[in-house]
Amino acid sequence: MRSLLHPPEPILSSSPLSHLFVAVRFSSSVTSLRCRSQPPVMASSAASAARLSELDGSLKRKEEKLWGGRFEESVTDAVERFTESISFDKQLYKHDIMGSKAHAAMLAHQGLITAMDRDRILSGLDEIERRIDAGKFVWRMDREDVHMNIEAALTDLIGEPAKKLHTARSRNDQVVTDLRLWCREAIDRIIARIGHLQVALVKLAMKNEGLIVPGYTHLQRAQPVLLQHLLLAYVEQLERDIGRLNNCKDRMNFCPLGACALAGTGLPIDRFMTSNTLGFTAPMRNSIDAVSDRDFVLEFLSANSIIAMHLSRLGEEWVLWASEEFGFLTPSDSVSTGSSIMPQKKNPDPMELVRGKSSRVIGSLVTLLVLCKGLPQAYNRDLQEDKEPLFDSVKTILGMLEVSAEFALNITLNHAKIAKALPAGYLDATTLADYLVKKGVPFRTSHDIVGRSVALCVSRNCQLSGLALDDLRGIDPVFEEDVYEYLGVENSINKFSSYGSTGSDCVAEQLHHWISKLRIS
């Protein structure tokens, strides 16, 4: 079955109307319905375009609102400017048209509109979508939003049948259906970008096999770790981000269409048919819940915020490592910028901006939380404000992921500088404590013995490996000649053996897992 997400060009069939809706049930797509039906008699594409162009030329004329039957006055220009949403919600046009096609097919299947009306609606929506894609559709502010722009343009184009499209539907269930469809696709785009970053990090790890770097806690030297282990930590975090997005997608994939304003309808619609046609799991059970809650957007923005936090931490680490004080990595010129006044500067600006833009993504979540916290059931116009934070969050996180992957593929780790920095900080102290535990010394006693050994090194300005065996035995006689197999960062790395640790064999297993999972050659 072809999906509505990628509708083909309209097929003009000569099949008789008697074939209409044969064997069509919940799994029917709008496209397949159209292929079985007689096409409407319409003006040529050029004539239709001319007619729309002529109508678009009268933008300054205020037309009667589609909801304006009981109103005697037009809204003021200030109110119109303040309440319009077309300036940002027009990007939902493909999803709005998709939902309208599914709705029209269902109305015809249920006998609420004729097959001919359905076909004229579908062809008219195709024409409008082509005009929007070609940049030839003029969005009118006096038509308020994406839904009214498309419906009014459809009425201009095909006349009376377009007025039947809104049967058993409200803008309340229409907009939240559009939004769920949009979020579903946005999640897929973000997951793909996360995958690209994971691949970039794994490739960076593969290029730097065996490189030992200082591991930090409290931003203080702690223990030696393999760089591969550190990079794979970010890969693991990003994998959980993918899991959160997929879980969010599963929960949002229920169809509000047909909930109408809040209470449903008395007309004999088939919500299971539209839900199935649009690729949803099922219709939403409660019509009030369907139109009033935006928890699916909140969950999406929460998942984005966690991704942004992870990327910000990566950015912070790499900005530090690129400084003269660390000098652990050098970004290539292609991912660096300079100073307008200091000619020697080479700044890792992309990752600084990743760190900075995380605040926008987190701010979008906070905006929507505050927006929703005081709203009574059911729909309230406040919810018009959900889209800009959502759109900005998705745009920002996609950019952050893209540039992080680009940066990862264009940096060089400074092995010599890192090796020179490794002796500082007594990174092998915990491994020495493990040595004593293996000798039967209680860990707390071992901790104290190693602490006194470090204090002796500090007084002599040397490393633990620089202490003579007699010096160590002077602290505790438990020390033997084999102690030197545990001292130094290389020996220390080789002693790690627990599952998930930074030991060479453990990290090799982790790396193999990700190379296989991400299908990296």
Short mmCIF file of N, CA, C and O in Angstrom, two decimals, residues 306-427:
data_model
loop_
_atom_site.label_atom_id
_atom_site.label_comp_id
_atom_site.label_asym_id
_atom_site.label_seq_id
_atom_site.Cartn_x
_atom_site.Cartn_y
_atom_site.Cartn_z
N ILE A 306 17.06 16.92 26.40
CA ILE A 306 18.07 15.99 26.90
C ILE A 306 19.16 15.79 25.84
O ILE A 306 20.35 15.74 26.16
N ILE A 307 18.75 15.70 24.56
CA ILE A 307 19.74 15.63 23.49
C ILE A 307 20.63 16.88 23.52
O ILE A 307 21.86 16.79 23.43
N ALA A 308 20.00 18.04 23.64
CA ALA A 308 20.75 19.30 23.66
C ALA A 308 21.73 19.34 24.83
O ALA A 308 22.86 19.84 24.69
N MET A 309 21.31 18.82 25.98
CA MET A 309 22.19 18.78 27.14
C MET A 309 23.40 17.88 26.87
O MET A 309 24.55 18.25 27.18
N HIS A 310 23.15 16.72 26.26
CA HIS A 310 24.28 15.83 25.93
C HIS A 310 25.25 16.50 24.95
O HIS A 310 26.47 16.41 25.10
N LEU A 311 24.70 17.16 23.95
CA LEU A 311 25.56 17.83 22.97
C LEU A 311 26.32 18.99 23.60
O LEU A 311 27.46 19.26 23.24
N SER A 312 25.67 19.68 24.53
CA SER A 312 26.33 20.79 25.21
C SER A 312 27.52 20.29 26.04
O SER A 312 28.58 20.93 26.09
N ARG A 313 27.36 19.14 26.67
CA ARG A 313 28.46 18.57 27.45
C ARG A 313 29.62 18.18 26.54
O ARG A 313 30.79 18.41 26.87
N LEU A 314 29.29 17.59 25.39
CA LEU A 314 30.33 17.26 24.41
C LEU A 314 31.03 18.53 23.94
O LEU A 314 32.26 18.58 23.85
N GLY A 315 30.23 19.57 23.67
CA GLY A 315 30.80 20.84 23.23
C GLY A 315 31.72 21.45 24.27
O GLY A 315 32.81 21.93 23.96
N GLU A 316 31.29 21.40 25.52
CA GLU A 316 32.11 21.95 26.61
C GLU A 316 33.44 21.22 26.71
O GLU A 316 34.50 21.85 26.86
N GLU A 317 33.41 19.88 26.62
CA GLU A 317 34.64 19.11 26.73
C GLU A 317 35.60 19.45 25.59
O GLU A 317 36.81 19.64 25.79
N TRP A 318 35.05 19.53 24.38
CA TRP A 318 35.92 19.79 23.24
C TRP A 318 36.44 21.23 23.22
O TRP A 318 37.55 21.48 22.76
N VAL A 319 35.65 22.16 23.71
CA VAL A 319 36.14 23.55 23.82
C VAL A 319 37.30 23.60 24.81
O VAL A 319 38.32 24.26 24.56
N LEU A 320 37.15 22.92 25.93
CA LEU A 320 38.26 22.87 26.90
C LEU A 320 39.49 22.20 26.30
O LEU A 320 40.62 22.70 26.45
N TRP A 321 39.30 21.09 25.64
CA TRP A 321 40.42 20.34 25.09
C TRP A 321 41.14 21.09 23.98
O TRP A 321 42.32 20.86 23.72
N ALA A 322 40.43 22.02 23.33
CA ALA A 322 41.05 22.81 22.25
C ALA A 322 41.83 24.01 22.79
O ALA A 322 42.53 24.67 22.03
N SER A 323 41.72 24.28 24.08
CA SER A 323 42.42 25.43 24.66
C SER A 323 43.92 25.15 24.80
O SER A 323 44.35 23.99 24.81
N GLU A 324 44.70 26.20 24.91
CA GLU A 324 46.15 26.05 25.11
C GLU A 324 46.43 25.33 26.42
O GLU A 324 47.41 24.59 26.54
N GLU A 325 45.58 25.55 27.42
CA GLU A 325 45.79 24.94 28.73
C GLU A 325 45.71 23.42 28.64
O GLU A 325 46.46 22.71 29.31
N PHE A 326 44.79 22.91 27.83
CA PHE A 326 44.70 21.45 27.62
C PHE A 326 45.54 21.07 26.40
O PHE A 326 46.44 20.24 26.50
N GLY A 327 45.18 21.61 25.25
CA GLY A 327 45.91 21.30 24.02
C GLY A 327 45.74 19.87 23.55
O GLY A 327 46.58 19.34 22.82
N PHE A 328 44.66 19.22 23.97
CA PHE A 328 44.46 17.81 23.63
C PHE A 328 43.99 17.61 22.19
O PHE A 328 44.21 16.55 21.61
N LEU A 329 43.29 18.60 21.63
CA LEU A 329 42.81 18.43 20.26
C LEU A 329 42.97 19.73 19.48
O LEU A 329 42.99 20.82 20.05
N THR A 330 43.04 19.58 18.18
CA THR A 330 43.13 20.72 17.28
C THR A 330 42.05 20.58 16.20
O THR A 330 42.06 19.60 15.45
N PRO A 331 41.12 21.52 16.14
CA PRO A 331 40.12 21.46 15.06
C PRO A 331 40.74 21.94 13.76
O PRO A 331 41.63 22.79 13.75
N SER A 332 40.28 21.39 12.66
CA SER A 332 40.79 21.85 11.36
C SER A 332 40.24 23.24 11.07
O SER A 332 39.29 23.71 11.70
N ASP A 333 40.86 23.90 10.11
CA ASP A 333 40.41 25.24 9.73
C ASP A 333 38.95 25.22 9.27
O ASP A 333 38.23 26.22 9.42
N SER A 334 38.51 24.10 8.71
CA SER A 334 37.16 24.04 8.14
C SER A 334 36.06 24.08 9.19
O SER A 334 34.90 24.32 8.86
N VAL A 335 36.42 23.86 10.48
CA VAL A 335 35.41 23.94 11.54
C VAL A 335 35.84 24.92 12.62
O VAL A 335 35.47 24.79 13.79
N SER A 336 36.64 25.91 12.25
CA SER A 336 37.12 26.91 13.20
C SER A 336 36.84 28.30 12.65
O SER A 336 36.59 28.49 11.46
N THR A 337 36.90 29.29 13.54
CA THR A 337 36.79 30.69 13.12
C THR A 337 37.91 31.49 13.78
O THR A 337 38.55 31.02 14.72
N GLY A 338 38.10 32.70 13.28
CA GLY A 338 39.16 33.55 13.81
C GLY A 338 38.59 34.76 14.53
O GLY A 338 37.38 34.90 14.71
N SER A 339 39.49 35.62 14.94
CA SER A 339 39.12 36.85 15.66
C SER A 339 39.27 38.04 14.72
O SER A 339 40.18 38.09 13.89
N SER A 340 38.37 39.01 14.88
CA SER A 340 38.44 40.21 14.05
C SER A 340 39.57 41.14 14.47
O SER A 340 39.95 42.04 13.72
N ILE A 341 40.12 40.92 15.66
CA ILE A 341 41.18 41.82 16.15
C ILE A 341 42.47 41.08 16.49
O ILE A 341 43.55 41.65 16.40
N MET A 342 42.35 39.80 16.87
CA MET A 342 43.54 39.04 17.28
C MET A 342 43.88 38.02 16.19
O MET A 342 43.22 36.98 16.09
N PRO A 343 44.89 38.30 15.38
CA PRO A 343 45.15 37.46 14.20
C PRO A 343 45.61 36.05 14.53
O PRO A 343 45.56 35.18 13.67
N GLN A 344 46.06 35.81 15.74
CA GLN A 344 46.58 34.48 16.07
C GLN A 344 45.48 33.50 16.47
O GLN A 344 45.71 32.30 16.58
N LYS A 345 44.24 34.00 16.68
CA LYS A 345 43.20 33.16 17.27
C LYS A 345 42.65 32.13 16.30
O LYS A 345 42.49 32.38 15.11
N LYS A 346 42.35 30.95 16.84
CA LYS A 346 41.64 29.89 16.12
C LYS A 346 40.64 29.29 17.10
O LYS A 346 41.01 28.56 18.02
N ASN A 347 39.39 29.63 16.91
CA ASN A 347 38.36 29.32 17.91
C ASN A 347 37.48 28.15 17.47
O ASN A 347 37.06 28.07 16.31
N PRO A 348 37.13 27.27 18.42
CA PRO A 348 36.21 26.16 18.13
C PRO A 348 34.75 26.62 18.22
O PRO A 348 33.94 26.03 18.95
N ASP A 349 34.42 27.69 17.49
CA ASP A 349 33.11 28.33 17.62
C ASP A 349 31.92 27.40 17.42
O ASP A 349 30.90 27.56 18.11
N PRO A 350 31.97 26.44 16.48
CA PRO A 350 30.79 25.59 16.31
C PRO A 350 30.36 24.91 17.60
O PRO A 350 29.17 24.85 17.93
N MET A 351 31.33 24.40 18.36
CA MET A 351 30.97 23.70 19.60
C MET A 351 30.59 24.67 20.71
O MET A 351 29.82 24.32 21.61
N GLU A 352 31.11 25.89 20.67
CA GLU A 352 30.64 26.90 21.61
C GLU A 352 29.18 27.22 21.34
O GLU A 352 28.39 27.40 22.28
N LEU A 353 28.81 27.30 20.06
CA LEU A 353 27.42 27.58 19.72
C LEU A 353 26.52 26.39 20.02
O LEU A 353 25.35 26.57 20.39
N VAL A 354 27.04 25.18 19.88
CA VAL A 354 26.27 24.01 20.31
C VAL A 354 25.95 24.14 21.79
O VAL A 354 24.81 23.91 22.23
N ARG A 355 26.96 24.50 22.56
CA ARG A 355 26.76 24.70 24.01
C ARG A 355 25.74 25.81 24.27
O ARG A 355 24.86 25.69 25.12
N GLY A 356 25.85 26.89 23.49
CA GLY A 356 24.95 28.03 23.69
C GLY A 356 23.53 27.75 23.24
O GLY A 356 22.56 28.13 23.92
N LYS A 357 23.38 27.10 22.09
CA LYS A 357 22.04 26.88 21.55
C LYS A 357 21.23 25.86 22.36
O LYS A 357 20.01 25.77 22.21
N SER A 358 21.91 25.09 23.20
CA SER A 358 21.16 24.18 24.07
C SER A 358 20.16 24.95 24.92
O SER A 358 19.09 24.44 25.26
N SER A 359 20.50 26.20 25.27
CA SER A 359 19.59 27.00 26.09
C SER A 359 18.29 27.30 25.34
O SER A 359 17.21 27.39 25.95
N ARG A 360 18.36 27.45 24.01
CA ARG A 360 17.14 27.68 23.22
C ARG A 360 16.23 26.47 23.26
O ARG A 360 15.00 26.59 23.41
N VAL A 361 16.83 25.29 23.12
CA VAL A 361 16.03 24.06 23.11
C VAL A 361 15.37 23.85 24.47
O VAL A 361 14.19 23.53 24.56
N ILE A 362 16.15 24.02 25.52
CA ILE A 362 15.60 23.87 26.88
C ILE A 362 14.56 24.96 27.14
O ILE A 362 13.52 24.71 27.75
N GLY A 363 14.81 26.17 26.65
CA GLY A 363 13.85 27.26 26.81
C GLY A 363 12.53 26.99 26.13
O GLY A 363 11.46 27.38 26.62
N SER A 364 12.57 26.32 24.98
CA SER A 364 11.33 25.98 24.28
C SER A 364 10.47 25.04 25.12
O SER A 364 9.24 25.18 25.17
N LEU A 365 11.11 24.09 25.80
CA LEU A 365 10.38 23.20 26.69
C LEU A 365 9.73 23.97 27.83
O LEU A 365 8.54 23.79 28.15
N VAL A 366 10.49 24.86 28.44
CA VAL A 366 9.97 25.64 29.57
C VAL A 366 8.81 26.52 29.09
O VAL A 366 7.78 26.65 29.78
N THR A 367 8.94 27.11 27.91
CA THR A 367 7.86 27.94 27.35
C THR A 367 6.56 27.16 27.26
O THR A 367 5.49 27.64 27.67
N LEU A 368 6.64 25.95 26.73
CA LEU A 368 5.41 25.17 26.54
C LEU A 368 4.87 24.65 27.86
O LEU A 368 3.65 24.55 28.03
N LEU A 369 5.73 24.30 28.79
CA LEU A 369 5.26 23.89 30.11
C LEU A 369 4.46 24.99 30.77
O LEU A 369 3.37 24.77 31.33
N VAL A 370 4.97 26.22 30.72
CA VAL A 370 4.28 27.36 31.32
C VAL A 370 2.99 27.64 30.55
O VAL A 370 1.96 27.97 31.14
N LEU A 371 3.03 27.49 29.23
CA LEU A 371 1.85 27.72 28.40
C LEU A 371 0.70 26.80 28.81
O LEU A 371 -0.45 27.22 28.88
N CYS A 372 1.02 25.54 29.07
CA CYS A 372 -0.02 24.53 29.28
C CYS A 372 -0.49 24.41 30.73
O CYS A 372 -1.57 23.87 30.98
N LYS A 373 0.30 24.91 31.67
CA LYS A 373 0.05 24.56 33.06
C LYS A 373 -1.27 25.08 33.61
O LYS A 373 -1.83 24.50 34.54
N GLY A 374 -1.82 26.17 33.05
CA GLY A 374 -3.04 26.74 33.63
C GLY A 374 -4.26 26.62 32.74
O GLY A 374 -5.27 27.29 32.98
N LEU A 375 -4.21 25.76 31.72
CA LEU A 375 -5.30 25.70 30.77
C LEU A 375 -6.40 24.75 31.23
O LEU A 375 -6.13 23.58 31.52
N PRO A 376 -7.65 25.20 31.26
CA PRO A 376 -8.76 24.28 31.55
C PRO A 376 -9.06 23.43 30.31
O PRO A 376 -8.65 23.76 29.20
N GLN A 377 -9.78 22.33 30.49
CA GLN A 377 -10.23 21.55 29.34
C GLN A 377 -11.30 22.38 28.60
O GLN A 377 -12.04 23.10 29.21
N ALA A 378 -11.44 22.40 27.26
CA ALA A 378 -10.69 21.54 26.38
C ALA A 378 -9.71 22.43 25.61
O ALA A 378 -8.69 22.84 26.14
N TYR A 379 -10.05 22.78 24.34
CA TYR A 379 -9.13 23.60 23.55
C TYR A 379 -9.20 25.05 24.01
O TYR A 379 -10.27 25.58 24.34
N ASN A 380 -8.04 25.71 24.02
CA ASN A 380 -7.93 27.14 24.27
C ASN A 380 -6.99 27.74 23.24
O ASN A 380 -6.03 27.11 22.82
N ARG A 381 -7.26 28.99 22.84
CA ARG A 381 -6.46 29.62 21.78
C ARG A 381 -5.00 29.78 22.18
O ARG A 381 -4.13 29.92 21.33
N ASP A 382 -4.73 29.72 23.48
CA ASP A 382 -3.34 29.78 23.93
C ASP A 382 -2.48 28.75 23.19
O ASP A 382 -1.28 28.97 22.96
N LEU A 383 -3.11 27.63 22.84
CA LEU A 383 -2.35 26.53 22.24
C LEU A 383 -1.82 26.87 20.86
O LEU A 383 -1.00 26.12 20.31
N GLN A 384 -2.27 27.98 20.29
CA GLN A 384 -1.65 28.45 19.04
C GLN A 384 -0.17 28.71 19.26
O GLN A 384 0.63 28.62 18.31
N GLU A 385 0.21 29.01 20.50
CA GLU A 385 1.60 29.34 20.82
C GLU A 385 2.48 28.12 21.00
O GLU A 385 3.64 28.25 21.38
N ASP A 386 1.95 26.93 20.72
CA ASP A 386 2.78 25.73 20.88
C ASP A 386 3.72 25.51 19.71
O ASP A 386 4.73 24.81 19.84
N LYS A 387 3.42 26.10 18.57
CA LYS A 387 4.13 25.74 17.34
C LYS A 387 5.50 26.38 17.22
O LYS A 387 6.47 25.72 16.83
N GLU A 388 5.61 27.66 17.51
CA GLU A 388 6.91 28.32 17.33
C GLU A 388 8.00 27.71 18.21
O GLU A 388 9.12 27.46 17.72
N PRO A 389 7.73 27.43 19.51
CA PRO A 389 8.77 26.74 20.30
C PRO A 389 9.09 25.36 19.74
O PRO A 389 10.26 24.96 19.74
N LEU A 390 8.07 24.64 19.28
CA LEU A 390 8.30 23.31 18.71
C LEU A 390 9.15 23.40 17.45
O LEU A 390 10.16 22.68 17.31
N PHE A 391 8.77 24.27 16.53
CA PHE A 391 9.51 24.39 15.27
C PHE A 391 10.95 24.81 15.53
O PHE A 391 11.89 24.30 14.92
N ASP A 392 11.13 25.76 16.46
CA ASP A 392 12.49 26.25 16.74
C ASP A 392 13.33 25.16 17.41
O ASP A 392 14.52 25.02 17.10
N SER A 393 12.72 24.39 18.31
CA SER A 393 13.44 23.32 18.98
C SER A 393 13.96 22.30 17.97
O SER A 393 15.13 21.89 18.02
N VAL A 394 13.10 21.90 17.03
CA VAL A 394 13.49 20.90 16.05
C VAL A 394 14.57 21.45 15.12
O VAL A 394 15.58 20.78 14.85
N LYS A 395 14.38 22.67 14.63
CA LYS A 395 15.37 23.28 13.74
C LYS A 395 16.73 23.39 14.44
O LYS A 395 17.78 23.10 13.86
N THR A 396 16.70 23.81 15.70
CA THR A 396 17.94 24.01 16.44
C THR A 396 18.65 22.69 16.72
O THR A 396 19.87 22.57 16.55
N ILE A 397 17.90 21.68 17.14
CA ILE A 397 18.54 20.40 17.49
C ILE A 397 19.11 19.73 16.24
O ILE A 397 20.17 19.10 16.29
N LEU A 398 18.42 19.87 15.11
CA LEU A 398 18.96 19.32 13.86
C LEU A 398 20.29 19.99 13.50
O LEU A 398 21.24 19.32 13.09
N GLY A 399 20.36 21.30 13.67
CA GLY A 399 21.61 22.02 13.39
C GLY A 399 22.72 21.63 14.34
O GLY A 399 23.88 21.45 13.94
N MET A 400 22.38 21.47 15.63
CA MET A 400 23.39 21.09 16.62
C MET A 400 23.97 19.71 16.32
O MET A 400 25.19 19.49 16.43
N LEU A 401 23.10 18.79 15.95
CA LEU A 401 23.57 17.44 15.63
C LEU A 401 24.46 17.43 14.39
O LEU A 401 25.50 16.78 14.35
N GLU A 402 24.03 18.18 13.38
CA GLU A 402 24.80 18.22 12.13
C GLU A 402 26.20 18.78 12.35
O GLU A 402 27.20 18.21 11.89
N VAL A 403 26.30 19.90 13.07
CA VAL A 403 27.61 20.54 13.22
C VAL A 403 28.49 19.75 14.19
O VAL A 403 29.72 19.73 14.05
N SER A 404 27.89 19.05 15.15
CA SER A 404 28.69 18.22 16.06
C SER A 404 29.34 17.07 15.30
O SER A 404 30.51 16.73 15.54
N ALA A 405 28.58 16.46 14.39
CA ALA A 405 29.15 15.39 13.57
C ALA A 405 30.25 15.94 12.67
O ALA A 405 31.31 15.31 12.51
N GLU A 406 30.02 17.11 12.09
CA GLU A 406 31.02 17.73 11.22
C GLU A 406 32.30 18.02 11.99
O GLU A 406 33.41 17.80 11.50
N PHE A 407 32.16 18.50 13.22
CA PHE A 407 33.32 18.82 14.06
C PHE A 407 34.10 17.55 14.39
O PHE A 407 35.33 17.52 14.32
N ALA A 408 33.36 16.48 14.75
CA ALA A 408 34.02 15.23 15.12
C ALA A 408 34.86 14.66 13.98
O ALA A 408 35.90 14.04 14.23
N LEU A 409 34.43 14.89 12.76
CA LEU A 409 35.15 14.36 11.61
C LEU A 409 36.32 15.25 11.19
O LEU A 409 37.07 14.90 10.28
N ASN A 410 36.47 16.39 11.86
CA ASN A 410 37.50 17.36 11.45
C ASN A 410 38.37 17.84 12.61
O ASN A 410 38.72 19.02 12.69
N ILE A 411 38.67 16.93 13.52
CA ILE A 411 39.58 17.27 14.62
C ILE A 411 40.72 16.26 14.66
O ILE A 411 40.59 15.12 14.22
N THR A 412 41.85 16.71 15.22
CA THR A 412 43.03 15.85 15.39
C THR A 412 43.37 15.80 16.87
O THR A 412 43.47 16.85 17.53
N LEU A 413 43.52 14.60 17.41
CA LEU A 413 43.95 14.45 18.79
C LEU A 413 45.47 14.55 18.87
O LEU A 413 46.18 13.93 18.08
N ASN A 414 45.96 15.36 19.78
CA ASN A 414 47.38 15.62 19.92
C ASN A 414 48.01 14.58 20.85
O ASN A 414 48.15 14.79 22.05
N HIS A 415 48.39 13.44 20.31
CA HIS A 415 48.88 12.32 21.11
C HIS A 415 50.08 12.70 21.97
O HIS A 415 50.15 12.31 23.15
N ALA A 416 51.02 13.45 21.41
CA ALA A 416 52.23 13.79 22.16
C ALA A 416 51.90 14.68 23.35
O ALA A 416 52.42 14.49 24.46
N LYS A 417 51.03 15.65 23.14
CA LYS A 417 50.65 16.58 24.22
C LYS A 417 49.91 15.82 25.32
O LYS A 417 50.11 16.08 26.51
N ILE A 418 49.05 14.90 24.90
CA ILE A 418 48.29 14.13 25.89
C ILE A 418 49.23 13.23 26.69
O ILE A 418 49.14 13.15 27.92
N ALA A 419 50.15 12.57 26.01
CA ALA A 419 51.10 11.67 26.69
C ALA A 419 51.94 12.45 27.71
O ALA A 419 52.23 11.95 28.81
N LYS A 420 52.31 13.65 27.34
CA LYS A 420 53.12 14.48 28.24
C LYS A 420 52.33 14.89 29.48
O LYS A 420 52.89 15.08 30.56
N ALA A 421 51.02 15.01 29.31
CA ALA A 421 50.17 15.46 30.42
C ALA A 421 49.77 14.32 31.35
O ALA A 421 49.35 14.56 32.49
N LEU A 422 49.92 13.09 30.92
CA LEU A 422 49.39 11.95 31.68
C LEU A 422 50.02 11.76 33.06
O LEU A 422 49.32 11.37 34.00
N PRO A 423 51.31 11.99 33.24
CA PRO A 423 51.89 11.70 34.56
C PRO A 423 51.30 12.52 35.70
O PRO A 423 51.32 12.07 36.86
N ALA A 424 50.79 13.68 35.41
CA ALA A 424 50.27 14.53 36.49
C ALA A 424 48.98 13.94 37.05
O ALA A 424 48.15 13.41 36.33
N GLY A 425 48.84 14.03 38.38
CA GLY A 425 47.56 13.69 39.00
C GLY A 425 47.47 12.32 39.62
O GLY A 425 46.42 11.94 40.14
N TYR A 426 48.55 11.50 39.54
CA TYR A 426 48.55 10.18 40.19
C TYR A 426 47.33 9.35 39.75
O TYR A 426 46.55 8.85 40.56
N LEU A 427 47.17 9.23 38.43
CA LEU A 427 46.01 8.55 37.87
C LEU A 427 45.98 7.06 38.20
O LEU A 427 44.92 6.42 38.08
#
